[in-house]
Amino acid sequence: MRPVAAIAVAAVAVAAVAAARNSRSTPVIALLAATYFPIRVAVLRTVRALRSPARSPNLHPNHSFSFEVLLSVYTYIFGEVPVVVPRTRANVVTIADAQHVPEARALLGGSKAAITSVSARNGKVEGVWLQDCSGVHQRRAPFSASSPPSQADLANKSVLLYFHGGAFVFGTAKVFASYNAKLIKEFARAAAAAGKNKELAVFSAEYPLSPEAKHPAAIDAAVEAYRWLVEDLRVAEVYVGGDSAGGLLSLQLLSVLASAHPHLPAPCASLLHSPWIDPMIAVPIPKPRPVLDYFVPPMARFLFRLHFAKADDAHARAAAAADVRVAPVYGIEPPLGDAPPPQPVLAARNLIVYGDWEVLAEAIERFAERANRVRPGAVQLFAGGGMPHVFAQLFLTLPGKAGRLSVESVEAAAAFLVNSGRTV
């Protein structure tokens, strides 16, 4: 869209809104909602084009006008988080139940057994079990913690212990159920292509949220969920993973398992989506590096303080620097103090999927680079060109090239897990 066209579109939209307001017509709110974000993006594109006439208004080949509008909507929604945490929580649960669960169930065969709520270990373990109930698995029974699958049924099954994101403040195990379902299907395709008799199930775990529950309540719940899988169900191949805060929780779990539970078998691999390894966004971002993300630093810092009960940024950063479980990135590059804290513990194989234009991209890349210096090949990266925070989980939402790229990232994650088991 050229600058003149963008200005024309914005002018028409503004005129329509003004007319609606003057006539006191009922569609005012709907019209505002439909025009505000396109106007905002059109103006931003026009400003960019005027500043650099030789450059396309598109920031990246994977971006489109609709993509930037969607990102603008996300930024607006997440910008409200500090003042409307309860409402945001309710909205996330509503979206999960109304959109992600039905989509996931359809992907997995349509049966009620495809997605089952689980409560185990006297309520210490809560979450959702996802399994493929299509094709030869269509008669599969619903998962039951009181009567779990037999060892024969679990023999060829790998399980991903998944932790949802939400900055430890909001979210639910059903969020991104559609992503986990897509991962299960892609895992089956990758395993078949590799000639391996393997199947993936996902246990998406609940954990206590802040501000009601403070650190380390989430870590304690994660440990219980892992112990349930390896001690009670005796699953031989367990992967850990999650998005954003769930990615950080996965790294925290790896550290705690190594230090406090060395007798337990270690996870085969970790799958981390935009892990929140720099909670205070303290790792400096070089000026030439572009950033386009709805996960904005002020909101991230506010939620970090809320979870760790720190009064200000200085105390929050000090807490992160002192405890590798809080922010593993500081184990690689501590911003405070003379002596670095212990190195974060990683799984045998680790894949980080992230958007290379997200606000955490610099921290993620530094984390991977330093980790690979210690143990070459320990961390693999899948960088989504021009993509924001947790782009892979938005494969049903992102338009055009961005949507196709998110699907490619799911396929890459599935292939990674297939090749990361104890028997590869």
Coordinates of C-alpha atoms in Angstrom, one line a residue:
M1 CA 0.0 0.0 0.0
R2 CA 1.4 3.3 -1.1
P3 CA 1.5 6.3 1.3
V4 CA -1.2 8.2 -0.5
A5 CA -3.5 5.1 -0.6
A6 CA -2.8 4.5 3.1
I7 CA -3.7 8.1 4.0
A8 CA -6.9 7.8 1.9
V9 CA -8.0 4.6 3.6
A10 CA -7.3 6.2 7.0
A11 CA -9.3 9.3 6.0
V12 CA -12.3 7.3 4.8
A13 CA -12.3 5.2 8.0
V14 CA -12.1 8.3 10.2
A15 CA -14.9 10.0 8.3
A16 CA -17.1 6.9 8.7
V17 CA -16.5 6.7 12.4
A18 CA -17.3 10.4 12.8
A19 CA -20.5 10.0 10.8
A20 CA -21.5 7.1 12.9
R21 CA -20.9 9.0 16.1
N22 CA -22.9 12.1 14.9
S23 CA -25.9 10.0 13.9
R24 CA -25.8 8.1 17.2
S25 CA -26.2 4.9 15.2
T26 CA -25.9 1.6 17.0
P27 CA -23.0 0.1 15.0
V28 CA -20.6 2.7 16.4
I29 CA -18.6 0.3 18.6
A30 CA -18.4 -2.3 15.9
L31 CA -17.3 0.2 13.4
L32 CA -14.6 1.6 15.8
A33 CA -13.3 -1.9 16.4
A34 CA -13.2 -2.7 12.7
T35 CA -11.4 0.5 11.7
Y36 CA -9.2 1.5 14.6
F37 CA -6.5 -1.1 14.1
P38 CA -6.4 -0.9 10.2
I39 CA -6.1 2.9 10.6
R40 CA -3.3 2.5 13.1
V41 CA -1.4 0.2 10.8
A42 CA -2.0 2.3 7.7
V43 CA -0.6 5.4 9.5
L44 CA 2.4 3.5 10.8
R45 CA 3.1 2.2 7.3
T46 CA 2.8 5.7 5.8
V47 CA 5.2 7.1 8.4
R48 CA 7.7 4.3 7.6
A49 CA 7.4 4.9 3.9
L50 CA 7.9 8.6 4.2
R51 CA 11.0 8.2 6.4
S52 CA 12.5 5.7 4.0
P53 CA 11.0 6.2 0.5
A54 CA 13.2 3.5 -1.0
R55 CA 12.0 0.9 1.4
S56 CA 8.8 -1.0 1.1
P57 CA 6.2 -0.2 3.7
N58 CA 6.2 -3.9 4.6
L59 CA 8.8 -4.5 7.4
H60 CA 9.6 -8.1 6.3
P61 CA 8.7 -10.3 3.4
N62 CA 6.6 -12.5 5.8
H63 CA 4.5 -9.5 6.8
S64 CA 1.3 -8.4 5.2
F65 CA -1.2 -5.7 6.1
S66 CA -3.5 -8.2 7.8
F67 CA -0.5 -9.6 9.8
E68 CA 0.4 -6.1 11.1
V69 CA -3.3 -5.4 12.0
L70 CA -3.4 -8.7 13.9
L71 CA -0.2 -7.9 15.7
S72 CA -1.6 -4.4 16.6
V73 CA -4.7 -6.1 18.1
Y74 CA -2.5 -8.4 20.2
T75 CA -0.4 -5.5 21.4
Y76 CA -3.5 -3.6 22.5
I77 CA -4.9 -6.6 24.3
F78 CA -1.7 -7.5 26.1
G79 CA -1.2 -3.8 27.0
E80 CA -4.3 -4.0 29.2
V81 CA -2.9 -6.9 31.3
P82 CA -1.4 -4.8 34.1
V83 CA -4.8 -3.3 35.0
V84 CA -7.2 -6.1 34.1
V85 CA -5.6 -9.4 35.1
P86 CA -8.9 -11.0 36.2
R87 CA -10.6 -10.1 32.9
T88 CA -7.6 -11.3 30.9
R89 CA -7.7 -14.6 32.7
A90 CA -11.4 -15.0 32.0
N91 CA -10.9 -14.2 28.3
V92 CA -8.0 -16.7 27.9
V93 CA -10.2 -19.5 29.4
T94 CA -13.1 -18.5 27.2
I95 CA -11.0 -18.5 24.0
A96 CA -9.4 -21.9 25.0
D97 CA -12.8 -23.6 25.6
A98 CA -14.5 -22.0 22.6
Q99 CA -11.7 -22.2 20.0
H100 CA -8.6 -24.2 20.8
V101 CA -10.3 -27.3 22.4
P102 CA -12.8 -27.9 19.5
E103 CA -10.1 -27.4 16.9
A104 CA -7.8 -29.8 18.8
R105 CA -10.5 -32.4 19.2
A106 CA -11.3 -32.2 15.5
L107 CA -7.6 -32.7 14.6
L108 CA -7.3 -35.7 16.8
G109 CA -10.4 -37.5 15.4
G110 CA -13.4 -35.8 17.0
S111 CA -13.7 -38.2 20.0
K112 CA -14.2 -37.0 23.5
A113 CA -11.2 -39.3 24.4
A114 CA -8.9 -37.1 22.4
I115 CA -8.8 -34.5 25.2
T116 CA -9.3 -35.5 28.8
S117 CA -9.0 -33.5 32.0
V118 CA -6.7 -35.2 34.5
S119 CA -6.4 -35.0 38.3
A120 CA -3.7 -37.2 40.0
R121 CA -1.6 -37.5 43.1
N122 CA -4.4 -36.2 45.3
G123 CA -4.9 -33.1 43.3
K124 CA -1.2 -32.2 43.1
V125 CA -1.2 -32.9 39.4
E126 CA -3.8 -31.2 37.2
G127 CA -4.0 -30.8 33.5
V128 CA -5.2 -32.0 30.1
W129 CA -4.2 -35.3 28.3
L130 CA -4.2 -35.1 24.5
Q131 CA -4.0 -38.2 22.4
D132 CA -4.7 -39.2 18.8
C133 CA -8.1 -40.9 18.4
S134 CA -8.3 -41.0 14.6
G135 CA -7.8 -43.9 12.3
V136 CA -6.6 -47.0 14.0
H137 CA -6.9 -45.2 17.4
Q138 CA -10.6 -44.3 17.0
R139 CA -11.7 -46.8 19.7
R140 CA -9.2 -45.5 22.2
A141 CA -10.7 -45.0 25.7
P142 CA -10.5 -41.6 27.5
F143 CA -7.5 -41.2 29.7
S144 CA -8.2 -41.7 33.4
A145 CA -5.8 -41.0 36.3
S146 CA -7.6 -43.6 38.4
S147 CA -7.3 -46.2 35.6
P148 CA -4.4 -45.1 33.5
P149 CA -3.3 -46.7 30.2
S150 CA -1.6 -50.0 30.5
Q151 CA 2.2 -50.3 30.1
A152 CA 1.6 -52.0 26.8
D153 CA -0.3 -49.0 25.5
L154 CA 2.4 -46.6 26.7
A155 CA 5.3 -48.8 25.4
N156 CA 5.6 -47.0 22.0
K157 CA 4.3 -43.7 23.3
S158 CA 6.4 -40.6 24.0
V159 CA 4.8 -37.9 26.2
L160 CA 5.5 -34.2 26.0
L161 CA 5.0 -32.5 29.3
Y162 CA 3.8 -29.1 28.2
F163 CA 3.6 -25.9 30.3
H164 CA 1.4 -23.0 29.0
G165 CA 2.6 -19.4 28.9
G166 CA 1.0 -16.3 30.4
A167 CA 3.8 -14.8 32.4
F168 CA 2.8 -17.0 35.4
V169 CA -0.2 -14.8 35.9
F170 CA -2.8 -16.1 33.4
G171 CA -3.4 -19.0 31.1
T172 CA -4.7 -22.5 31.2
A173 CA -3.7 -26.0 30.2
K174 CA -6.2 -25.8 27.3
V175 CA -4.6 -22.8 25.8
F176 CA -2.9 -23.8 22.5
A177 CA -4.6 -27.2 22.6
S178 CA -4.9 -26.9 18.9
Y179 CA -1.1 -26.4 18.6
N180 CA -0.5 -29.6 20.7
A181 CA -2.9 -31.5 18.6
K182 CA -1.1 -30.4 15.4
L183 CA 2.2 -31.4 17.0
I184 CA 0.8 -34.9 17.7
K185 CA -0.3 -35.3 14.1
E186 CA 3.0 -34.0 12.7
F187 CA 4.9 -36.3 15.0
A188 CA 3.0 -39.3 13.6
R189 CA 3.8 -38.2 10.1
A190 CA 7.5 -37.7 10.9
A191 CA 7.8 -41.0 12.7
A192 CA 6.1 -42.9 9.8
A193 CA 8.5 -41.2 7.3
A194 CA 11.4 -42.2 9.4
G195 CA 10.1 -45.8 9.7
K196 CA 9.7 -45.6 13.5
N197 CA 6.9 -47.1 15.5
K198 CA 6.4 -44.1 17.8
E199 CA 3.4 -42.1 18.9
L200 CA 3.2 -38.8 20.8
A201 CA 0.7 -37.8 23.6
V202 CA 0.8 -34.5 25.3
F203 CA 0.1 -33.8 29.0
S204 CA -0.5 -30.0 29.3
A205 CA -0.1 -29.3 33.0
E206 CA -1.8 -26.7 35.1
Y207 CA 0.3 -24.8 37.7
P208 CA -0.5 -22.2 40.4
L209 CA -0.8 -18.7 39.0
S210 CA 0.3 -15.3 40.5
P211 CA -0.4 -13.1 42.3
E212 CA -2.2 -15.7 44.5
A213 CA 0.7 -18.2 44.2
K214 CA 4.3 -16.9 44.2
H215 CA 7.6 -18.4 43.0
P216 CA 8.5 -21.3 43.4
A217 CA 4.9 -22.7 43.5
A218 CA 4.9 -23.2 39.7
I219 CA 8.2 -25.2 39.9
D220 CA 6.8 -27.4 42.6
A221 CA 3.8 -28.3 40.5
A222 CA 6.0 -28.9 37.5
V223 CA 8.1 -31.4 39.5
E224 CA 5.0 -33.2 40.7
A225 CA 3.7 -33.5 37.1
Y226 CA 7.1 -34.9 35.9
R227 CA 7.3 -37.4 38.8
W228 CA 3.8 -38.6 38.0
L229 CA 4.8 -39.3 34.4
V230 CA 8.0 -41.2 35.2
E231 CA 7.2 -42.8 38.5
D232 CA 3.5 -43.5 38.3
L233 CA 2.9 -44.0 34.6
R234 CA 6.5 -45.1 34.0
V235 CA 6.6 -43.4 30.6
A236 CA 10.0 -44.2 29.1
E237 CA 10.3 -41.2 26.8
V238 CA 9.3 -37.8 28.3
Y239 CA 10.0 -34.5 26.7
V240 CA 9.5 -31.2 28.4
G241 CA 8.4 -28.0 26.8
G242 CA 6.3 -24.9 26.8
D243 CA 5.8 -21.4 25.4
S244 CA 7.0 -18.1 27.0
A245 CA 6.7 -18.5 30.8
G246 CA 6.1 -22.2 30.1
G247 CA 9.4 -22.3 28.3
L248 CA 11.1 -20.7 31.3
L249 CA 9.3 -23.2 33.6
S250 CA 10.7 -26.1 31.5
L251 CA 14.2 -24.8 32.0
Q252 CA 13.6 -24.3 35.7
L253 CA 12.3 -27.9 35.9
L254 CA 15.5 -29.2 34.3
S255 CA 17.6 -27.4 36.9
V256 CA 15.6 -28.6 39.8
L257 CA 15.5 -32.2 38.6
A258 CA 19.3 -32.3 38.2
S259 CA 19.9 -30.8 41.7
A260 CA 17.1 -32.2 43.8
H261 CA 16.0 -35.3 42.0
P262 CA 19.1 -36.9 40.3
H263 CA 17.6 -40.4 40.8
L264 CA 14.9 -39.7 38.2
P265 CA 15.5 -40.3 34.5
A266 CA 16.2 -37.0 32.8
P267 CA 13.9 -35.7 30.0
C268 CA 14.9 -36.8 26.5
A269 CA 14.7 -33.3 25.1
S270 CA 13.2 -29.9 25.6
L271 CA 11.1 -28.0 23.1
L272 CA 10.9 -24.3 24.0
H273 CA 8.8 -21.7 22.3
S274 CA 10.0 -18.1 22.9
P275 CA 11.2 -19.0 26.4
W276 CA 10.9 -16.1 28.8
I277 CA 14.6 -16.5 29.8
D278 CA 15.1 -12.7 30.3
P279 CA 12.1 -11.7 32.5
M280 CA 13.3 -8.1 32.9
I281 CA 14.2 -7.7 29.2
A282 CA 17.7 -6.7 30.6
V283 CA 19.8 -8.1 27.7
P284 CA 20.4 -5.1 25.5
I285 CA 19.1 -5.2 22.0
P286 CA 21.5 -3.7 19.3
K287 CA 20.0 -0.7 17.6
P288 CA 20.2 -2.0 14.1
R289 CA 18.1 -5.1 15.1
P290 CA 14.4 -4.6 14.3
V291 CA 11.8 -5.5 16.9
L292 CA 8.1 -5.9 16.2
D293 CA 6.3 -7.7 19.1
Y294 CA 3.2 -7.5 21.2
F295 CA 5.1 -8.7 24.2
V296 CA 6.3 -5.3 25.3
P297 CA 9.0 -4.8 28.0
P298 CA 6.9 -2.7 30.5
M299 CA 4.2 -5.4 30.6
A300 CA 6.8 -8.1 31.0
R301 CA 8.5 -6.4 33.9
F302 CA 5.3 -5.7 35.7
L303 CA 4.2 -9.4 35.5
F304 CA 7.7 -10.5 36.6
R305 CA 7.5 -8.4 39.7
L306 CA 4.0 -9.7 40.3
H307 CA 5.1 -13.3 40.2
F308 CA 8.3 -12.9 42.2
A309 CA 6.9 -10.4 44.7
K310 CA 9.6 -7.8 44.1
A311 CA 8.9 -4.2 44.7
D312 CA 10.9 -2.6 41.9
D313 CA 13.0 -3.4 38.9
A314 CA 16.3 -3.4 40.7
H315 CA 15.2 -6.0 43.3
A316 CA 13.6 -8.1 40.6
R317 CA 16.8 -8.1 38.5
A318 CA 18.8 -8.9 41.6
A319 CA 16.6 -11.9 42.4
A320 CA 16.9 -13.2 38.8
A321 CA 20.7 -12.8 38.9
A322 CA 21.0 -14.7 42.2
D323 CA 18.9 -17.7 41.2
V324 CA 19.4 -19.5 38.0
R325 CA 16.0 -21.1 38.4
V326 CA 14.4 -17.7 38.0
A327 CA 16.1 -16.6 34.8
P328 CA 18.5 -19.1 33.2
V329 CA 19.8 -16.5 30.7
Y330 CA 21.8 -15.0 33.6
G331 CA 23.6 -18.3 34.0
I332 CA 25.1 -17.6 30.6
E333 CA 25.4 -13.8 30.8
P334 CA 24.8 -12.4 34.3
P335 CA 24.1 -8.6 34.2
L336 CA 24.8 -8.1 37.9
G337 CA 27.5 -9.2 40.3
D338 CA 31.1 -10.3 39.9
A339 CA 30.7 -14.1 39.9
P340 CA 28.2 -15.7 37.5
P341 CA 25.6 -18.1 39.0
P342 CA 25.7 -21.8 38.2
Q343 CA 25.2 -22.7 34.5
P344 CA 21.5 -23.6 33.7
V345 CA 20.9 -27.3 33.2
L346 CA 19.8 -28.3 29.7
A347 CA 18.4 -31.6 28.3
A348 CA 20.5 -33.8 26.1
R349 CA 18.9 -32.1 23.1
N350 CA 17.1 -28.8 23.0
L351 CA 15.2 -26.9 20.3
I352 CA 14.2 -23.2 20.7
V353 CA 11.5 -21.9 18.3
Y354 CA 11.3 -18.1 18.4
G355 CA 10.5 -15.1 16.2
D356 CA 13.7 -13.3 15.2
W357 CA 11.9 -9.9 15.6
E358 CA 10.5 -10.6 19.0
V359 CA 11.8 -8.7 22.1
L360 CA 13.4 -11.8 23.5
A361 CA 15.3 -12.7 20.3
E362 CA 18.7 -11.2 21.3
A363 CA 18.6 -13.0 24.8
I364 CA 17.6 -16.3 23.2
E365 CA 20.3 -16.2 20.6
R366 CA 23.0 -15.3 23.2
F367 CA 21.7 -18.0 25.5
A368 CA 22.0 -20.6 22.7
E369 CA 25.4 -19.3 21.6
R370 CA 26.9 -19.5 25.0
A371 CA 25.3 -22.9 25.8
N372 CA 26.7 -24.3 22.6
R373 CA 30.2 -23.1 23.5
V374 CA 29.9 -25.2 26.7
R375 CA 28.4 -28.2 24.9
P376 CA 28.5 -27.9 21.1
G377 CA 25.1 -28.7 19.5
A378 CA 23.2 -28.6 22.8
V379 CA 20.7 -26.0 21.5
Q380 CA 19.2 -25.9 18.1
L381 CA 17.3 -22.8 16.9
F382 CA 14.3 -22.3 14.6
A383 CA 14.1 -18.6 13.9
G384 CA 10.8 -17.3 12.3
G385 CA 11.8 -14.5 10.0
G386 CA 10.1 -11.3 11.1
M387 CA 7.9 -13.1 13.6
P388 CA 6.8 -12.1 17.1
H389 CA 6.7 -13.8 20.4
V390 CA 5.2 -17.4 20.4
F391 CA 4.4 -17.2 16.7
A392 CA 4.3 -21.0 16.2
Q393 CA 1.3 -21.5 18.5
L394 CA -0.7 -19.0 16.3
F395 CA -0.6 -21.2 13.2
L396 CA -4.5 -21.1 12.9
T397 CA -4.5 -17.3 13.3
L398 CA -1.6 -15.8 11.4
P399 CA -2.4 -14.9 7.8
G400 CA -0.4 -15.6 4.6
K401 CA 3.3 -16.3 4.7
A402 CA 3.4 -15.9 8.5
G403 CA 0.8 -18.7 8.9
R404 CA 2.7 -21.0 6.6
L405 CA 5.9 -20.3 8.5
S406 CA 4.2 -21.2 11.8
V407 CA 3.1 -24.5 10.3
E408 CA 6.7 -25.2 9.2
S409 CA 7.9 -24.6 12.7
V410 CA 5.4 -27.2 14.0
E411 CA 6.7 -29.7 11.5
A412 CA 10.3 -29.0 12.4
A413 CA 9.5 -29.4 16.1
A414 CA 7.8 -32.7 15.5
A415 CA 10.8 -34.0 13.5
F416 CA 13.1 -32.9 16.3
L417 CA 11.1 -34.8 18.9
V418 CA 11.0 -38.0 16.7
N419 CA 14.8 -37.9 16.5
S420 CA 15.3 -37.1 20.2
G421 CA 14.0 -40.1 22.0
R422 CA 16.0 -42.7 24.0
T423 CA 15.7 -45.0 21.0
V424 CA 16.1 -42.9 17.9

